[in-house]
Amino acid sequence: MKTEDAIYTTHDLAVGYRNGKTAVTLLHGLNLSLQTGKLVALLGQNGAGKSTLLRALTCDERPLSGTIEVNGRNLADMSQKDRSRLIGLVSTERIQAGALTVTELVGLGRQPHTGFLGRLDDEDHEIVRQAMEDAGIIGKAGEYMSSLSDGERQKAMIARALAQQTPIIILDEPTAFLDVASRIETMRLLQTLAHERGKAVLLSSHDISQSLMLADELWLITTDRQVVTGTSQQLVADGAMNRLFENRDIHFNPGILDYSF
């Protein structure tokens, strides 16, 4: 993919964490890009650095080095408000929102666009309604978050990100805690948001099979801490899927789009 086609690019990015004054690098030399209208799945074994990478990509944590650009602008030079108008984040953390209705929660997504008091006008309310409809949660608009199933809660969180009206949506393990049916439904929803709403969608996932079937592109964090990118067909064909896990007894089976012994 050509960099000039991308809305979001990284340049020689290094991510990790700091232990006192020492920087511990998990991934480095990353030149990645996201396109509008594409769904990208980030895959890797536990501890590979998926969440660390996503936190750096959203500036939730500063990368150790390198730069991130959105539409050619350096993300690090932007204010938090400007960044929140460009990137919607759906975290794996369970927020304490049980006392809010779905509409109230989704309305929080309008904060980057409202004034100091955060009051919603008629246009904001219509955007919130449309976000709930697009996320398939409009039927629960008046219900409290505490009454929802895990799948419904995830739809509400995605609707909140949609209400931000950002061109980029990044999700950390959006199908965690969900049953099989809800995982498939969530992945298909994200695919629809990319293809029909023109969003650039990046998610981390442990669901190998669904990611291979529904994502337009994969980012694989290999056991030697490289990030390999390409379509499912490309990565399966060149054997990259067998670089995902350290256990050499686990092999990728193209017939089932998953791993087996």
CSV table of C-alpha atoms in Angstrom, one decimal:
chain,number,residue,atom,x,y,z
A,1,MET,CA,0.0,0.0,0.0
A,2,LYS,CA,1.3,3.4,-0.9
A,3,THR,CA,1.9,5.8,2.0
A,4,GLU,CA,0.4,8.7,0.1
A,5,ASP,CA,-3.0,6.8,0.1
A,6,ALA,CA,-3.1,6.6,3.9
A,7,ILE,CA,-4.8,8.8,6.4
A,8,TYR,CA,-2.6,7.6,9.2
A,9,THR,CA,1.1,6.7,9.1
A,10,THR,CA,3.9,5.9,11.4
A,11,HIS,CA,7.6,6.6,10.7
A,12,ASP,CA,10.3,4.6,12.4
A,13,LEU,CA,8.1,4.2,15.4
A,14,ALA,CA,9.5,2.5,18.5
A,15,VAL,CA,7.1,1.5,21.4
A,16,GLY,CA,7.7,0.0,24.8
A,17,TYR,CA,7.8,1.2,28.4
A,18,ARG,CA,10.1,2.9,30.9
A,19,ASN,CA,11.5,1.1,33.9
A,20,GLY,CA,12.8,4.1,35.9
A,21,LYS,CA,15.2,5.9,33.6
A,22,THR,CA,15.6,2.9,31.3
A,23,ALA,CA,13.5,2.5,28.1
A,24,VAL,CA,12.5,-1.0,27.3
A,25,THR,CA,11.7,-1.4,23.6
A,26,LEU,CA,9.1,-3.9,22.6
A,27,LEU,CA,8.7,-3.0,18.9
A,28,HIS,CA,10.8,-0.7,16.7
A,29,GLY,CA,11.3,0.5,13.2
A,30,LEU,CA,7.5,0.5,12.5
A,31,ASN,CA,6.4,2.1,9.3
A,32,LEU,CA,2.7,1.4,9.3
A,33,SER,CA,-0.3,3.0,7.6
A,34,LEU,CA,-4.1,3.0,7.7
A,35,GLN,CA,-6.4,3.7,4.8
A,36,THR,CA,-10.0,5.0,5.0
A,37,GLY,CA,-12.5,2.3,4.2
A,38,LYS,CA,-10.3,-0.5,5.5
A,39,LEU,CA,-10.6,-2.8,8.5
A,40,VAL,CA,-7.2,-3.8,9.9
A,41,ALA,CA,-6.7,-6.5,12.5
A,42,LEU,CA,-3.6,-6.5,14.8
A,43,LEU,CA,-2.7,-10.1,15.8
A,44,GLY,CA,0.0,-11.4,18.2
A,45,GLN,CA,0.4,-13.7,21.2
A,46,ASN,CA,-0.1,-12.5,24.7
A,47,GLY,CA,2.7,-10.2,25.8
A,48,ALA,CA,3.7,-9.4,22.2
A,49,GLY,CA,3.0,-5.7,22.6
A,50,LYS,CA,-0.4,-5.3,21.0
A,51,SER,CA,-1.9,-3.0,23.7
A,52,THR,CA,1.4,-1.1,24.1
A,53,LEU,CA,1.3,-0.4,20.3
A,54,LEU,CA,-2.3,0.7,20.4
A,55,ARG,CA,-1.7,3.1,23.3
A,56,ALA,CA,1.2,4.6,21.4
A,57,LEU,CA,-0.9,4.9,18.2
A,58,THR,CA,-3.5,6.9,20.1
A,59,CYS,CA,-1.0,8.9,22.1
A,60,ASP,CA,-2.4,7.5,25.3
A,61,GLU,CA,1.3,6.8,25.9
A,62,ARG,CA,4.2,8.5,24.1
A,63,PRO,CA,6.1,6.3,21.7
A,64,LEU,CA,9.8,5.9,22.6
A,65,SER,CA,10.8,7.3,19.3
A,66,GLY,CA,9.5,8.0,15.8
A,67,THR,CA,6.5,10.0,14.6
A,68,ILE,CA,2.8,9.4,13.9
A,69,GLU,CA,1.0,11.5,11.3
A,70,VAL,CA,-2.7,11.9,10.6
A,71,ASN,CA,-3.3,13.6,7.2
A,72,GLY,CA,0.3,14.7,7.3
A,73,ARG,CA,0.0,16.4,10.8
A,74,ASN,CA,2.2,15.2,13.6
A,75,LEU,CA,-0.1,13.7,16.2
A,76,ALA,CA,2.2,14.6,19.1
A,77,ASP,CA,1.9,18.3,18.3
A,78,MET,CA,-1.9,18.3,18.5
A,79,SER,CA,-4.0,19.1,21.6
A,80,GLN,CA,-6.0,16.3,23.2
A,81,LYS,CA,-9.2,17.8,21.8
A,82,ASP,CA,-7.8,17.9,18.3
A,83,ARG,CA,-6.7,14.2,18.6
A,84,SER,CA,-10.1,13.2,19.9
A,85,ARG,CA,-11.6,14.7,16.8
A,86,LEU,CA,-9.5,12.4,14.6
A,87,ILE,CA,-9.3,9.2,16.6
A,88,GLY,CA,-12.1,7.3,18.4
A,89,LEU,CA,-10.8,4.8,20.9
A,90,VAL,CA,-12.7,1.8,22.2
A,91,SER,CA,-10.8,0.4,25.2
A,92,THR,CA,-10.9,-3.1,26.6
A,93,GLU,CA,-11.3,-1.6,30.1
A,94,ARG,CA,-14.8,-1.8,31.5
A,95,ILE,CA,-15.9,1.7,32.4
A,96,GLN,CA,-18.2,2.4,35.3
A,97,ALA,CA,-21.2,3.6,33.4
A,98,GLY,CA,-24.0,1.5,34.8
A,99,ALA,CA,-26.0,4.5,36.0
A,100,LEU,CA,-26.0,6.0,32.5
A,101,THR,CA,-28.5,5.2,29.8
A,102,VAL,CA,-27.2,4.1,26.4
A,103,THR,CA,-28.1,7.5,24.9
A,104,GLU,CA,-26.3,9.3,27.7
A,105,LEU,CA,-23.2,7.2,27.2
A,106,VAL,CA,-23.2,7.7,23.5
A,107,GLY,CA,-23.7,11.4,24.0
A,108,LEU,CA,-20.3,11.6,25.8
A,109,GLY,CA,-18.8,11.0,22.4
A,110,ARG,CA,-19.8,14.5,21.4
A,111,GLN,CA,-17.6,16.1,24.0
A,112,PRO,CA,-14.8,17.0,21.6
A,113,HIS,CA,-17.3,19.0,19.6
A,114,THR,CA,-19.4,20.7,22.3
A,115,GLY,CA,-18.6,23.8,24.3
A,116,PHE,CA,-17.3,24.0,27.9
A,117,LEU,CA,-20.6,22.9,29.4
A,118,GLY,CA,-20.9,20.0,27.1
A,119,ARG,CA,-24.6,20.7,26.2
A,120,LEU,CA,-25.9,18.9,23.1
A,121,ASP,CA,-28.0,20.8,20.5
A,122,ASP,CA,-30.4,19.3,18.1
A,123,GLU,CA,-27.7,18.4,15.6
A,124,ASP,CA,-25.7,16.6,18.4
A,125,HIS,CA,-28.8,14.6,19.4
A,126,GLU,CA,-29.3,13.5,15.8
A,127,ILE,CA,-25.7,12.5,15.5
A,128,VAL,CA,-26.1,10.4,18.7
A,129,ARG,CA,-29.2,8.8,17.4
A,130,GLN,CA,-27.6,7.9,14.1
A,131,ALA,CA,-24.5,6.5,15.9
A,132,MET,CA,-26.8,4.2,17.9
A,133,GLU,CA,-28.6,3.1,14.8
A,134,ASP,CA,-25.4,2.4,12.9
A,135,ALA,CA,-24.1,0.4,15.8
A,136,GLY,CA,-27.3,-1.6,16.1
A,137,ILE,CA,-28.1,-0.5,19.6
A,138,ILE,CA,-30.9,2.0,19.0
A,139,GLY,CA,-33.5,-0.4,20.4
A,140,LYS,CA,-31.8,0.0,23.8
A,141,ALA,CA,-31.4,3.8,23.7
A,142,GLY,CA,-33.4,4.4,26.9
A,143,GLU,CA,-32.0,1.4,28.9
A,144,TYR,CA,-29.3,1.7,31.6
A,145,MET,CA,-25.9,0.3,30.7
A,146,SER,CA,-26.0,-1.9,33.8
A,147,SER,CA,-28.9,-3.9,32.2
A,148,LEU,CA,-27.1,-4.7,28.9
A,149,SER,CA,-25.4,-7.9,27.9
A,150,ASP,CA,-21.7,-7.8,27.1
A,151,GLY,CA,-22.4,-7.7,23.4
A,152,GLU,CA,-24.8,-4.8,23.8
A,153,ARG,CA,-22.4,-2.9,26.0
A,154,GLN,CA,-19.7,-3.3,23.3
A,155,LYS,CA,-22.1,-1.9,20.7
A,156,ALA,CA,-22.9,1.1,22.9
A,157,MET,CA,-19.1,1.7,23.3
A,158,ILE,CA,-18.7,1.6,19.5
A,159,ALA,CA,-21.6,3.9,19.1
A,160,ARG,CA,-19.9,6.4,21.5
A,161,ALA,CA,-16.8,6.3,19.2
A,162,LEU,CA,-19.1,6.8,16.2
A,163,ALA,CA,-20.7,9.9,17.8
A,164,GLN,CA,-17.2,11.4,17.9
A,165,GLN,CA,-17.4,11.5,14.1
A,166,THR,CA,-13.7,10.6,13.8
A,167,PRO,CA,-12.2,9.3,10.5
A,168,ILE,CA,-10.2,6.7,12.5
A,169,ILE,CA,-11.5,4.2,15.1
A,170,ILE,CA,-9.0,2.1,17.1
A,171,LEU,CA,-10.3,-0.8,19.3
A,172,ASP,CA,-8.4,-2.8,21.9
A,173,GLU,CA,-9.8,-6.4,21.9
A,174,PRO,CA,-13.4,-5.4,21.1
A,175,THR,CA,-14.5,-9.0,21.0
A,176,ALA,CA,-13.1,-9.9,24.4
A,177,PHE,CA,-15.7,-11.3,26.9
A,178,LEU,CA,-18.2,-11.9,24.1
A,179,ASP,CA,-19.8,-15.2,23.1
A,180,VAL,CA,-19.3,-16.5,19.6
A,181,ALA,CA,-22.4,-14.9,18.1
A,182,SER,CA,-21.6,-11.5,19.5
A,183,ARG,CA,-17.9,-11.8,18.3
A,184,ILE,CA,-19.1,-12.4,14.8
A,185,GLU,CA,-21.7,-9.6,15.0
A,186,THR,CA,-19.2,-7.1,16.3
A,187,MET,CA,-16.6,-8.0,13.6
A,188,ARG,CA,-19.2,-7.6,10.9
A,189,LEU,CA,-20.3,-4.3,12.3
A,190,LEU,CA,-16.7,-3.0,12.2
A,191,GLN,CA,-16.3,-4.2,8.7
A,192,THR,CA,-19.5,-2.3,7.7
A,193,LEU,CA,-18.3,0.8,9.4
A,194,ALA,CA,-15.1,0.6,7.3
A,195,HIS,CA,-16.6,-0.3,4.0
A,196,GLU,CA,-19.9,1.7,4.1
A,197,ARG,CA,-19.0,4.6,6.4
A,198,GLY,CA,-15.5,5.1,5.1
A,199,LYS,CA,-13.8,4.7,8.5
A,200,ALA,CA,-10.2,3.6,9.0
A,201,VAL,CA,-10.7,0.9,11.6
A,202,LEU,CA,-7.9,-0.9,13.5
A,203,LEU,CA,-8.6,-3.5,16.1
A,204,SER,CA,-6.5,-5.9,18.1
A,205,SER,CA,-7.8,-9.4,18.4
A,206,HIS,CA,-7.2,-13.0,19.5
A,207,ASP,CA,-9.9,-14.2,17.1
A,208,ILE,CA,-7.6,-15.4,14.3
A,209,SER,CA,-10.3,-17.0,12.1
A,210,GLN,CA,-12.7,-14.0,12.1
A,211,SER,CA,-9.8,-11.6,11.5
A,212,LEU,CA,-8.6,-13.6,8.5
A,213,MET,CA,-12.1,-13.8,7.0
A,214,LEU,CA,-13.2,-10.2,7.6
A,215,ALA,CA,-10.2,-7.9,7.9
A,216,ASP,CA,-8.9,-6.2,4.7
A,217,GLU,CA,-5.4,-6.2,6.1
A,218,LEU,CA,-3.5,-7.9,9.0
A,219,TRP,CA,-0.7,-6.6,11.2
A,220,LEU,CA,1.1,-9.6,12.7
A,221,ILE,CA,3.5,-9.2,15.6
A,222,THR,CA,5.8,-12.1,15.1
A,223,THR,CA,7.8,-14.0,17.8
A,224,ASP,CA,10.9,-12.1,16.8
A,225,ARG,CA,9.0,-8.8,17.4
A,226,GLN,CA,8.6,-7.8,13.8
A,227,VAL,CA,5.4,-6.4,12.5
A,228,VAL,CA,4.5,-8.0,9.2
A,229,THR,CA,1.6,-6.5,7.2
A,230,GLY,CA,-0.5,-7.7,4.3
A,231,THR,CA,-3.8,-9.2,3.2
A,232,SER,CA,-4.9,-12.6,4.6
A,233,GLN,CA,-4.1,-14.2,1.3
A,234,GLN,CA,-0.6,-12.8,1.2
A,235,LEU,CA,0.3,-13.7,4.8
A,236,VAL,CA,-1.1,-17.2,4.5
A,237,ALA,CA,0.7,-17.8,1.2
A,238,ASP,CA,4.1,-16.7,2.4
A,239,GLY,CA,3.9,-18.6,5.7
A,240,ALA,CA,3.9,-15.6,7.9
A,241,MET,CA,1.0,-17.0,10.0
A,242,ASN,CA,3.4,-19.6,11.4
A,243,ARG,CA,5.6,-16.8,12.9
A,244,LEU,CA,2.8,-15.8,15.3
A,245,PHE,CA,3.5,-18.3,18.1
A,246,GLU,CA,6.7,-19.6,19.7
A,247,ASN,CA,5.4,-23.2,20.1
A,248,ARG,CA,6.7,-25.0,17.0
A,249,ASP,CA,4.1,-27.8,17.5
A,250,ILE,CA,1.3,-25.3,16.6
A,251,HIS,CA,0.9,-24.9,12.9
A,252,PHE,CA,-1.5,-22.7,10.9
A,253,ASN,CA,-4.1,-24.7,9.0
A,254,PRO,CA,-5.3,-22.8,5.9
A,255,GLY,CA,-8.2,-25.2,5.6
A,256,ILE,CA,-9.8,-24.0,8.8
A,257,LEU,CA,-8.1,-20.5,8.9
A,258,ASP,CA,-6.9,-21.3,12.4
A,259,TYR,CA,-4.1,-23.1,14.3
A,260,SER,CA,-3.9,-26.8,15.2
A,261,PHE,CA,-1.3,-29.2,16.6
